[in-house]
């Protein structure tokens, strides 16, 4: 199995003009990202608009992708839903394919929940999955999910479920937060959730980065991973600054559409809206050469 | 069809010890609430732990409830999901049963969304549902969903889809917010999302209240609706103060469990946790007599 470390792309999920998941475009995208220097691919993260698809659409797309030849050992699959029962369904589906791991948001609708509530929710999910549990990475992205995972909760879950909780993705964007998780769950695979914290994160024990920008910037991120040099982050920072002028998921899709001369790639699902082609062209022209 | 006005209970959703939806307990609860003075019942709102159930569980429970004799004309069904496609599925299911209306959260995972994004998302959902659209109540509960509906967005949707958008539930708990919706969407059914704003809301044009506390307090809310007297809110305020010492959904279920001497009623789904029976007994003893 591929080790849970290195440079992983939080893949976009292409859709057809009817907004259906597009396994052909996705398969080609996954192959490009691996060729560009990614160690693996995270499907159905926040960047992949995971929560904008039904459970059936998600399991079906994974089936098709792997059926068409994608290597499950190079895939981590996002499985976290508002409903813990849906998280169980998606985790079982991913486990049956032998993927490298799953990325698990906490149930994210209710916001006034305590660490004890979240520990019980994760515990219930793990109990339901049972002996077939794949490697679970907890997923902290409070600015989107609205539910923050504390370092003490992550440490507690890693201690109570050492064969299940094998790491965490911290997308808070905050180095102090990343340090807290590294201290709380030693020996597990803690990923920075942004390439901008890849080099400082590696210096403190993170195993790598799971990056949205890797969809358009994988080569530069690979270079930074190999060199571990702070100077190699500058080009990544420049790219992020350009992308952040727009909503990042539509911006990333628009840039892929421009680079491939494939306008359909720019389509997003509601509640996101696609960028106008001329905006995408401007972004693609401004970005550092990939 | 029952008119969209008056006192509606945001029903709890009872579950079995295995955490499966319990249609028998729910059917009995719905009948009790109507007998206690509710004009109708909202299933699968925030109080009903809607987002903790799968789409299949929600459609199945509605099928069973109506199959067992619940009057669809007295039901509003919550249909809003993180994924707009799931909202479409649930709305079609509710429409097929001829329910009085549906209560529709915006897609709630992504937080950095604009009014234009949300207008496009709602528009996409309405277009998918097409001519079979039931009466839609928009659902504003930003402190839980993390996505605020502005009055101008609600007014815009009511103007563009007058045959679909027939009202709104404002659970912000803020009278100024309720006034904004009343001004923006005249002629539609705007409900206060708490019984505490029932009397001031009625004075300003709201059609009634959709209330979580009605699960344990319907008679007193009915009295306030009939009298429109501010003094009749005092007992409702007292009940709220007692309930708010605990997480409100587990507290409401625990009180129902005590009153019916049916401990199974106290069970909740993750990420919520049930209250200990002695806590429920304390709440039930402290509450004003129903």
mmCIF file of C-alpha atoms in Angstrom, chain B residues 41 49 65 96 98 101 103 125 129 133 155 189 225 281:
data_model
loop_
_atom_site.group_PDB
_atom_site.id
_atom_site.type_symbol
_atom_site.label_atom_id
_atom_site.label_comp_id
_atom_site.label_asym_id
_atom_site.label_seq_id
_atom_site.Cartn_x
_atom_site.Cartn_y
_atom_site.Cartn_z
ATOM 1 C CA UNK B 41 -46.487 19.383 12.128
ATOM 2 C CA UNK B 49 -32.519 15.804 13.585
ATOM 3 C CA UNK B 65 -46.091 7.757 8.504
ATOM 4 C CA UNK B 96 -45.909 13.059 -4.286
ATOM 5 C CA UNK B 98 -49.455 16.013 -1.289
ATOM 6 C CA UNK B 101 -45.422 22.354 2.072
ATOM 7 C CA UNK B 103 -39.183 23.655 4.483
ATOM 8 C CA UNK B 125 -33.560 23.176 -7.300
ATOM 9 C CA UNK B 129 -38.691 20.091 -9.366
ATOM 10 C CA UNK B 133 -43.362 21.968 -6.899
ATOM 11 C CA UNK B 155 -37.707 38.749 -1.480
ATOM 12 C CA UNK B 189 -46.514 32.884 4.892
ATOM 13 C CA UNK B 225 -51.861 32.310 19.479
ATOM 14 C CA UNK B 281 -36.845 13.899 35.262
#
